[in-house]
Coordinates of C-alpha atoms in Angstrom, one line a residue:
X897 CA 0.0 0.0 0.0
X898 CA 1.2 3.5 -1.0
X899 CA 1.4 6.1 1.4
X900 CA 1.8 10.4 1.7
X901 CA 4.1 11.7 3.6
X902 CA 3.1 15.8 3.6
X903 CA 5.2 18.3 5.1
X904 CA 5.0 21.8 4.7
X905 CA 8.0 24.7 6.1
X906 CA 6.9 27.6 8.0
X907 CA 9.6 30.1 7.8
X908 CA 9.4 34.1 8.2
X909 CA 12.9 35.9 9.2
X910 CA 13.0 39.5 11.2
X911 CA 14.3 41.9 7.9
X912 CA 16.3 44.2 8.6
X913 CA 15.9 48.2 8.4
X914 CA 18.1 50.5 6.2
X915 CA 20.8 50.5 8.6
X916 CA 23.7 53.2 7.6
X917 CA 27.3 54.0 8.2
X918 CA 26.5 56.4 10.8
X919 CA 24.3 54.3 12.9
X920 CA 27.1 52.0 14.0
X921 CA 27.6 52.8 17.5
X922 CA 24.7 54.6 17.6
X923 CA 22.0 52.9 17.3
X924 CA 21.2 49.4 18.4
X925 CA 18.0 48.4 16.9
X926 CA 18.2 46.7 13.3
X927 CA 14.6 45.6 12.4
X928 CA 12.2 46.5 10.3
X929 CA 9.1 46.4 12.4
X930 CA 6.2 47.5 10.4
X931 CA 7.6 45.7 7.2
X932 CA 8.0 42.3 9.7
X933 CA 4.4 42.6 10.9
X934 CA 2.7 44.1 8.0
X935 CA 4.4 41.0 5.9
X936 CA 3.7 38.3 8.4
X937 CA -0.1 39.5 9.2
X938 CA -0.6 39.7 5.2
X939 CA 0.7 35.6 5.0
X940 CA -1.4 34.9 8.0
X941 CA -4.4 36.3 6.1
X942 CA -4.3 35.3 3.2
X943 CA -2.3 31.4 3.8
X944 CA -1.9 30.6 7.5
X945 CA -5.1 30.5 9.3
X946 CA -7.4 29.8 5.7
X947 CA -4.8 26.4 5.4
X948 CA -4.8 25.5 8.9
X949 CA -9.0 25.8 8.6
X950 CA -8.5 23.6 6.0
X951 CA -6.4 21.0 7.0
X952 CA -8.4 20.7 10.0
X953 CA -11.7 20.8 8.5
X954 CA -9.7 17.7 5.8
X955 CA -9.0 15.8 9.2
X956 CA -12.2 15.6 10.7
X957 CA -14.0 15.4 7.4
X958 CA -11.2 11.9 6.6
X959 CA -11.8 10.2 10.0
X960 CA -8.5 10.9 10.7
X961 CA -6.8 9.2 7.8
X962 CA -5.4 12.7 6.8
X963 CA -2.4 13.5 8.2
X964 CA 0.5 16.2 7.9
X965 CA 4.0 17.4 8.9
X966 CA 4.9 21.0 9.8
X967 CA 8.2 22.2 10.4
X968 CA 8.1 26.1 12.6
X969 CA 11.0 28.0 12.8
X970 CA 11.7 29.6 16.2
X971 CA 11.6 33.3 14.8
X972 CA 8.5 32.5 12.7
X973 CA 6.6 31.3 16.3
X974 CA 7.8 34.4 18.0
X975 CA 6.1 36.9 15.0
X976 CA 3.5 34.7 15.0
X977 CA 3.2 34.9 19.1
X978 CA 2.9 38.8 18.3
X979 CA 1.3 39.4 15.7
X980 CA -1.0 36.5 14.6
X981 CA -1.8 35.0 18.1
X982 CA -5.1 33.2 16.5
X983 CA -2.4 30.8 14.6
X984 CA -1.1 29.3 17.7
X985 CA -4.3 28.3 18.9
X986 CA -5.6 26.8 15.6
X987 CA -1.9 24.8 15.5
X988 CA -2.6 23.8 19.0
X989 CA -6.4 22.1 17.7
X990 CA -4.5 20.4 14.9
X991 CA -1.7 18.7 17.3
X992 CA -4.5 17.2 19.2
X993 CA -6.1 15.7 16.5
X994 CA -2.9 13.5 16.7
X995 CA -2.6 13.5 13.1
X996 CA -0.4 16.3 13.0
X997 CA 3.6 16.0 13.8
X998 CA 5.8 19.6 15.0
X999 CA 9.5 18.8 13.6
X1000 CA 13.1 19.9 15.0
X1001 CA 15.0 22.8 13.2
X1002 CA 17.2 25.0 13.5
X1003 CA 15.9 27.9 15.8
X1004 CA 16.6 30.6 13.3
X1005 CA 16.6 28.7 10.3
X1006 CA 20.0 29.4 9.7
X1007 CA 22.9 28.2 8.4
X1008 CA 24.8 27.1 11.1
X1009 CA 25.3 23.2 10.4
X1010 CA 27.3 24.3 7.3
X1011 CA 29.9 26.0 9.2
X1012 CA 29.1 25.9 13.1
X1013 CA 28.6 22.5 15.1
X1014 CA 28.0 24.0 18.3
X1015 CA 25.8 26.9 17.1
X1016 CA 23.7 23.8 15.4
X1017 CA 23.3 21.7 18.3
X1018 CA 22.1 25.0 20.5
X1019 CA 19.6 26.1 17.8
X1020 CA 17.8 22.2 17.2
X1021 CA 18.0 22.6 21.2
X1022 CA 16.1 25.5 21.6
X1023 CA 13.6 25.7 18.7
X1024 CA 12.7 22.3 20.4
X1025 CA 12.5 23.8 24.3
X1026 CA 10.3 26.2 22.0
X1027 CA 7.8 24.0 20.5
X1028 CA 7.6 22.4 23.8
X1029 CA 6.5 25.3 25.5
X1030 CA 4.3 26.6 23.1
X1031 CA 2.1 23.4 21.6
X1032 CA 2.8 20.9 24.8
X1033 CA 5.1 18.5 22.3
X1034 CA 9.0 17.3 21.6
X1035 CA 9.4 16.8 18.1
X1036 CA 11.4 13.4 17.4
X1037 CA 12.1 14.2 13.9
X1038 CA 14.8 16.6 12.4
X1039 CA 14.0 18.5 9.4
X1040 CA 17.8 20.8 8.5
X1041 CA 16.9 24.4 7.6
X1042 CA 15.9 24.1 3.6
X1043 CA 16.5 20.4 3.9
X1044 CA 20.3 21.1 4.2
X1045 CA 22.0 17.4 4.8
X1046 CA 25.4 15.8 4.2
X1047 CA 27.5 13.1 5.6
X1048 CA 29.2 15.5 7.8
X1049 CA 25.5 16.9 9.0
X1050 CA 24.4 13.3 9.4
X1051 CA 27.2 12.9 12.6
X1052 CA 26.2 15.9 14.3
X1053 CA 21.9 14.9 13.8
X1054 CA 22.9 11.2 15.2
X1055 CA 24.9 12.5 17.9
X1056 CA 22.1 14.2 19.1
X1057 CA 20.2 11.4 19.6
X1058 CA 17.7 11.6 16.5
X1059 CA 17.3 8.8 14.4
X1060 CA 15.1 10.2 11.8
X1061 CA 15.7 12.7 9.3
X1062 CA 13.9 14.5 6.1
X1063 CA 16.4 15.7 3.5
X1064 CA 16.4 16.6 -0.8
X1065 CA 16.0 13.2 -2.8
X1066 CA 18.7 15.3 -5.4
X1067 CA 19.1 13.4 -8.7
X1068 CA 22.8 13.7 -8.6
X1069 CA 23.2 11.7 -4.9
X1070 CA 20.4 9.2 -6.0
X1071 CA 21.6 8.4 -9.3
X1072 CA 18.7 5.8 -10.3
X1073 CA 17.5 5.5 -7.5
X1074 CA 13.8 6.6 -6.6
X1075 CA 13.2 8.2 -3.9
X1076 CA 10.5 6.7 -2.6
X1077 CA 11.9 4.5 -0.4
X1078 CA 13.3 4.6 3.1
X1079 CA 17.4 5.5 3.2
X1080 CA 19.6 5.6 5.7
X1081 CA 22.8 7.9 6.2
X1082 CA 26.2 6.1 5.0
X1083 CA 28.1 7.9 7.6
X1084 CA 24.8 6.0 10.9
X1085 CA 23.3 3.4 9.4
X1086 CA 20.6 3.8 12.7
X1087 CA 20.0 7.7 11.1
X1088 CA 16.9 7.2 8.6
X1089 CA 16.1 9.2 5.4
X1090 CA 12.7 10.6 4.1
X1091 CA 13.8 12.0 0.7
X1092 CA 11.6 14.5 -1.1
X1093 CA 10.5 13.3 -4.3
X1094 CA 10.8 16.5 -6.5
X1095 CA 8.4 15.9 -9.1
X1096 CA 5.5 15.5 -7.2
X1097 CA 6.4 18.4 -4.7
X1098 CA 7.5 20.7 -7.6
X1099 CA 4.1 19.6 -9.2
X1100 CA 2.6 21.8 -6.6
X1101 CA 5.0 24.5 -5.4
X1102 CA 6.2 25.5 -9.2
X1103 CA 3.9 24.4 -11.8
X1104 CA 0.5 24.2 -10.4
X1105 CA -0.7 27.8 -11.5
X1106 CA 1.7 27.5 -14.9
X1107 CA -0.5 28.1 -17.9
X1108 CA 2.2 27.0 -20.4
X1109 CA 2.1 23.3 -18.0
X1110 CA 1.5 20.8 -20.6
X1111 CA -0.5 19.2 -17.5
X1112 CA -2.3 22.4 -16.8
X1113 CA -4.7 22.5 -15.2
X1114 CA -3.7 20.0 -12.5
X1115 CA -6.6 18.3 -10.7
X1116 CA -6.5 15.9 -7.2
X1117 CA -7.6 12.9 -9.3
X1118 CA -4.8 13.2 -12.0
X1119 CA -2.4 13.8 -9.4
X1120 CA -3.2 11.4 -7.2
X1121 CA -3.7 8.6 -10.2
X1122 CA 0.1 10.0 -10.9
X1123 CA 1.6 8.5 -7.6
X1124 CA -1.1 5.6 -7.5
X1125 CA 1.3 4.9 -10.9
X1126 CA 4.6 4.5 -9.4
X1127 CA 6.0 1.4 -9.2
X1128 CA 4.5 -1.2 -7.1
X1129 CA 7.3 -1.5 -4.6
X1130 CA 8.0 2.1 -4.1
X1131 CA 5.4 2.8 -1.5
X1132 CA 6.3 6.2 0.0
X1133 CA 6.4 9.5 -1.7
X1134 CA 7.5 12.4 0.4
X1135 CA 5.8 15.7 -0.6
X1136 CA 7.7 18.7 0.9
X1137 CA 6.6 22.4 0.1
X1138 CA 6.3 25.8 1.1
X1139 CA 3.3 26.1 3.3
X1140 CA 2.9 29.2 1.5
X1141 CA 1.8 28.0 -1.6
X1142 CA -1.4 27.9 0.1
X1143 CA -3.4 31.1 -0.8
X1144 CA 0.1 33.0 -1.0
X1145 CA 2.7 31.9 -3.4
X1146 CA -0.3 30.7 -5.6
X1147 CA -3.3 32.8 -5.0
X1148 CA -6.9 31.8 -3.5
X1149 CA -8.3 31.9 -7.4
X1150 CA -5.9 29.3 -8.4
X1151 CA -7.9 26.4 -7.0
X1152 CA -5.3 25.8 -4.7
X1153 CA -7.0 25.2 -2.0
X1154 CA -9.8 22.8 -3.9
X1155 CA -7.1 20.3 -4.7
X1156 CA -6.1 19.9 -1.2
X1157 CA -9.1 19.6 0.2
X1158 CA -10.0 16.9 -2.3
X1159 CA -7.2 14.7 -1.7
X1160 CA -8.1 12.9 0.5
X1161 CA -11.1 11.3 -1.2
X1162 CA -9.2 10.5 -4.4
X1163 CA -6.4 9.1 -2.0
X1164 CA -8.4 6.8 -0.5
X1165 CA -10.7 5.5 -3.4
X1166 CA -6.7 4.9 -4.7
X1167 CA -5.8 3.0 -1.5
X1168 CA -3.2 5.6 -0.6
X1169 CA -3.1 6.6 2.8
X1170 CA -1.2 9.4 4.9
X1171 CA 1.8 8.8 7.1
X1172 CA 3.7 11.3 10.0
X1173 CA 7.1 10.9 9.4
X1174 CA 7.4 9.7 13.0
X1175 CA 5.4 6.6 12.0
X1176 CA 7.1 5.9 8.6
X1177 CA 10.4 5.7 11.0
X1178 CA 9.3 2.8 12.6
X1179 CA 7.4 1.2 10.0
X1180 CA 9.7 0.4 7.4
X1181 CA 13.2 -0.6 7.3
X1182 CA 15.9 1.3 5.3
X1183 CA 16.6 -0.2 1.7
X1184 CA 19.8 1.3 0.9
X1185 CA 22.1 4.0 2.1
X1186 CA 23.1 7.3 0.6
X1187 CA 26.6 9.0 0.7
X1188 CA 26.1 12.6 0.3
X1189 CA 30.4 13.9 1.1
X1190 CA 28.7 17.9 0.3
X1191 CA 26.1 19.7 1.3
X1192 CA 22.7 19.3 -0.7
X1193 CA 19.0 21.4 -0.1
X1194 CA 16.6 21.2 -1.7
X1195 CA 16.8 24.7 -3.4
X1196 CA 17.5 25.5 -7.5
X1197 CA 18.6 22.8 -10.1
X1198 CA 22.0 22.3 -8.5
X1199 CA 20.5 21.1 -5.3
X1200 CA 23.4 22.8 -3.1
X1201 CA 23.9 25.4 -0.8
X1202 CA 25.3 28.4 -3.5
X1203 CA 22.0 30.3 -3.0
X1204 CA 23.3 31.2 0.1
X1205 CA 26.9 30.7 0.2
X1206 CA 28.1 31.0 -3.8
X1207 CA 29.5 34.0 -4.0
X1208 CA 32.5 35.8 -1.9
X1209 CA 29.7 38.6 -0.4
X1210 CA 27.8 35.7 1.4
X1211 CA 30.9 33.5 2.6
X1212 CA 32.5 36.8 3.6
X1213 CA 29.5 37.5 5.7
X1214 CA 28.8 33.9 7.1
X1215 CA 32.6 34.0 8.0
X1216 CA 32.3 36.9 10.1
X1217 CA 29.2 36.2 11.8
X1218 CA 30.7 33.2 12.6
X1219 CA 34.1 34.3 13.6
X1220 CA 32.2 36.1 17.2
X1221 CA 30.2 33.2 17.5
X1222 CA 32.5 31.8 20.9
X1223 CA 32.1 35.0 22.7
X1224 CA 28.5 35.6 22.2
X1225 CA 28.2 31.9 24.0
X1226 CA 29.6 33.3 26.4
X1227 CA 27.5 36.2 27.1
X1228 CA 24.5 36.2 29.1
X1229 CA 22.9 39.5 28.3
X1230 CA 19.5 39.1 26.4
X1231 CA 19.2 41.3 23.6
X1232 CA 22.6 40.3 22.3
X1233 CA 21.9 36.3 22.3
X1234 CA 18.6 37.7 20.9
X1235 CA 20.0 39.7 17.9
X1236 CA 22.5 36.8 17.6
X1237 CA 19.6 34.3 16.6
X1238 CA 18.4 36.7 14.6
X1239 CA 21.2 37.6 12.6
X1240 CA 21.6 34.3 11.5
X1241 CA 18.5 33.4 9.2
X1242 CA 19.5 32.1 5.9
X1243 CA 17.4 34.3 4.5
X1244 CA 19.9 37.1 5.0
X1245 CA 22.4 35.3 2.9
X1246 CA 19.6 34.4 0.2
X1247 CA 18.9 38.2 -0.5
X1248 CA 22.8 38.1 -1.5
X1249 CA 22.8 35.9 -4.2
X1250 CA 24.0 36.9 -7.4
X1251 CA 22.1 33.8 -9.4
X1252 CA 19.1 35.2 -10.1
X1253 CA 16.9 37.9 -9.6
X1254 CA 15.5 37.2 -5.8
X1255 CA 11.3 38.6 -5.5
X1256 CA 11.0 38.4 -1.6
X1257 CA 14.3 40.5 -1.1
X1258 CA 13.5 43.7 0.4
X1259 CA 16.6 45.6 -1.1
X1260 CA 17.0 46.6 -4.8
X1261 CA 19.6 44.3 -5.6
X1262 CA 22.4 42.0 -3.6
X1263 CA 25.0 44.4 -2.9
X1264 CA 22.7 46.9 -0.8
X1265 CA 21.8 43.5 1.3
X1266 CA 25.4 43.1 1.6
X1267 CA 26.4 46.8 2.8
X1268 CA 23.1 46.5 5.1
X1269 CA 23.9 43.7 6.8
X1270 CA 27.2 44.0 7.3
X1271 CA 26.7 47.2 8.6
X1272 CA 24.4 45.7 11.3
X1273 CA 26.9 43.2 12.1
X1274 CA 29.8 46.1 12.6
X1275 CA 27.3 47.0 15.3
X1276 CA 26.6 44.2 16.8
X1277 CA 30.4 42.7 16.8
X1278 CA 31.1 46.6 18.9
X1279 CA 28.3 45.6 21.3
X1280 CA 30.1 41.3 21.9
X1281 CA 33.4 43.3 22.2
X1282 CA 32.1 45.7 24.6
X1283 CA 31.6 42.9 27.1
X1284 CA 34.3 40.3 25.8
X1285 CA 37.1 42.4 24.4
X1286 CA 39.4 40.9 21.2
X1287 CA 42.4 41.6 23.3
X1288 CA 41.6 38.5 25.6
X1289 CA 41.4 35.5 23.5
X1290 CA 39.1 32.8 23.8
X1291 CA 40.7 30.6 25.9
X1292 CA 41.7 33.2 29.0
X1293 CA 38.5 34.7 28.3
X1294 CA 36.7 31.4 29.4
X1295 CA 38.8 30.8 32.0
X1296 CA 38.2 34.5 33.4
X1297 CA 34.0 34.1 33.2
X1298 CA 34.7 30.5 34.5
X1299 CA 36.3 31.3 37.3
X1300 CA 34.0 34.6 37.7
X1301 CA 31.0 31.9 37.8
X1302 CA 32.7 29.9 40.5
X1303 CA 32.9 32.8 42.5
X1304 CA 29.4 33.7 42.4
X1305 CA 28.1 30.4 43.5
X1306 CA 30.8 30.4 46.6
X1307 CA 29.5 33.7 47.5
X1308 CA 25.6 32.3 47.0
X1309 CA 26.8 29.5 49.2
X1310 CA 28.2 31.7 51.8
X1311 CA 24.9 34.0 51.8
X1312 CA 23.0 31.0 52.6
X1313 CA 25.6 29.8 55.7
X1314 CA 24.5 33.7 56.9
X1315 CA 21.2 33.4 56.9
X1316 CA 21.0 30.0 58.5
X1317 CA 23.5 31.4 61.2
X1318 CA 21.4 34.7 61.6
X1319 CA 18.6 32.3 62.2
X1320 CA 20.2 30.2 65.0
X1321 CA 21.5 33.4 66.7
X1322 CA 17.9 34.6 66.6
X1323 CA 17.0 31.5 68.1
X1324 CA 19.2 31.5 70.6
X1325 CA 19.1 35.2 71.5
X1326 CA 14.9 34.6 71.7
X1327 CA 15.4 31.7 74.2
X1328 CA 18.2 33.6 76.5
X1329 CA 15.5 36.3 77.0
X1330 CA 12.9 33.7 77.9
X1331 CA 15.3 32.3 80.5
X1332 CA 15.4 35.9 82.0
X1333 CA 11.8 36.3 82.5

């Protein structure tokens, strides 16, 4: 029996304002605030709350045989927490359907696994603390920022104690292979694989609203009669999209939305049911392993990471970033671990790509990104060395707050001796003056 693994990424970053020359040093704030809000409430109208409506309405209305995957970035909750409060509540009414799975990502969606081990472990840490607090849950399944995966990648996931993993089924790791089985990573045979099979997910998030489509229009019936078409022993086919494509990317008047919601009933009349990826994990058995030595995503023809890092503006930039990142681990103070998190969404990279024209970037062209966000990181790198100056290197610097730490909990201890002291003496003095009466 086939089966539909759906998953859909919800991903907003905090833009940046025009932030000049002359505001470094000055001025501390770097957000765009009524861009951030004004963009996230317009998605939240027009895609958020009409899908999640809908995939409810799909869930009751399939007797719980539908069933689907979302992946939340940490930022993205925290906009949505502000300005689209509604959202978490309606994500809250899918989980307990229990046909709905929250997965582990990177809290910013950043970049970090590429270039930044520790900074990835802290980041699939906290966006999970996150979705813990905020829908009651502890995702068990990783999903890397834009499907980002390697061999190298693979160590770091298995280390942390995952053993499931969504990732690009690219054409030039898989060879002939389909992708609609279950892999497993070379490097940790225990590490599973749910790769995206690009046709049927490009399908949707490219060429469903293309006139010039030779398939066009596409209807749930021919696409599910598509996948009921696959070879008999390939029985799971990973569609992962954009949950924007959903009333945003591909407008209401499409028919978007009417070939969701009739999926179900074409599925079923096909035999093809839905699968979490949670379930598919302990279902079937790996077939095969792939060997992936460099980063793929599952982003462009080439499958790689050079929409973010291709050109010497974005790997000058991701080097910097990165070059601070020891000392702001360091630091305890708020707004700078805040604005680190920040800072590090992919998307910043993306808008300085020199491939192709980018639509969503909110500068003119890639070089004004550049200038803008370095700027903001000439700031923020005066604000870490404020605290934790470049003179001291890393090493003494630890060994300074380490021993600073130390000191603080001996004089906690202390402080505690005094008080239970103080209360004896009390004690003592309160029964002497008794003994004098």
């Amino acid at each position: 029996m086939k089966t539909i693994c759906l998953y859909f990424q919800i991903h907003q970053p905090f833009r940046l304002r025009r932030y000049r020359f002359f505001d470094i040093g000055n001025d501390h704030y770097y957000y765009d605030d009524f861009q951030n809000g004004e963009i996230f409430r317009k998605v939240a109208d027009m895609c958020y709350v009409p899908a999640n409506r809908m995939m409810l309405d799909m869930i009751r209305k399939s007797g719980g045989k539908f069933k689907v995957a979302y992946s939340i970035s940490g930022v993205a909750l925290e906009q949505m927490e502000v300005a689209a409060p509604e959202l978490i509540d309606s994500f809250k009414e899918l989980i307990q359907t229990g046909c709905v799975e929250f997965l582990a990502e990177t809290y910013a969606h950043s970049l970090a696994s590429l270039g930044n081990p520790n900074e990835f472990r802290a980041q699939v840490k906290e966006h999970t603390k996150k979705i813990k607090s905020v829908f009651g849950v502890s995702p068990k399944v990783l999903r890397n920022t834009e499907l980002i995966y390697s061999d190298e990648i693979s160590d770091l996931v298995y280390a942390m104690g995952y053993r499931g993993m969504l990732t690009e089924g690219a054409k030039h790791i898989l060879g002939w292979k389909s992708p609609n089985y279950m892999y497993s990573s070379a490097a940790h045979p225990e590490l599973k694989l749910l790769l995206k099979n690009d046709r049927f997910s490009e399908d949707l998030s490219q060429r469903f609203a293309d006139y010039s489509w030779s398939e066009y229009p596409l209807t749930a019936d021919k696409y599910i009669s598509w996948i009921a078409s696959t070879a008999d022993p390939e029985n799971i086919v990973n569609i992962f999209i954009n949950y924007e494509i959903l009333g945003s990317l591909h407008a209401y008047s499409t028919g978007i939305f009417d070939f969701f919601r009739a999926l179900p009933q074409y599925a079923e009349m096909r035999d093809i049911t839905f699968s979490l990826p949670s379930e598919l994990f302990k279902k079937y058995p790996a077939v095969d392993s792939i060997v992936v030595p460099y980063p793929m995503s599952w982003v462009d023809e080439e499958k790689d990471c050079s929409s973010w890092l291709g050109n010497v503006l974005q790997q000058e930039a991701f080097q910097k970033i990165n070059s601070i990142s020891e000392r702001v681990r360091l630091c305890t103070d708020r707004r700078i671990l805040q604005d680190w998190l920040y800072l590090q969404s992919s998307d910043h990279f993306y808008y300085m790509n020199t491939k192709h024209y980018n639509l969503f970037s909110p500068y003119d062209n890639p070089y004004d990104a550049f200038n803008n966000y370095m700027n903001v990181l000439a700031d923020f790198i005066l604000r870490v060395e404020a605290q934790y100056p470049s003179s001291i290197d890393n090493e003494e610097l630890n060994s300074l707050l380490t021993t600073i730490q130390n000191q603080g909990r001996e004089i906690e201890q202390l402080e505690e001796k005094i008080k239970v002291y103080e209360k004896k003496a009390a004690v003592a003095v309160s029964e002497a003056a008794k003994k004098k009466k």
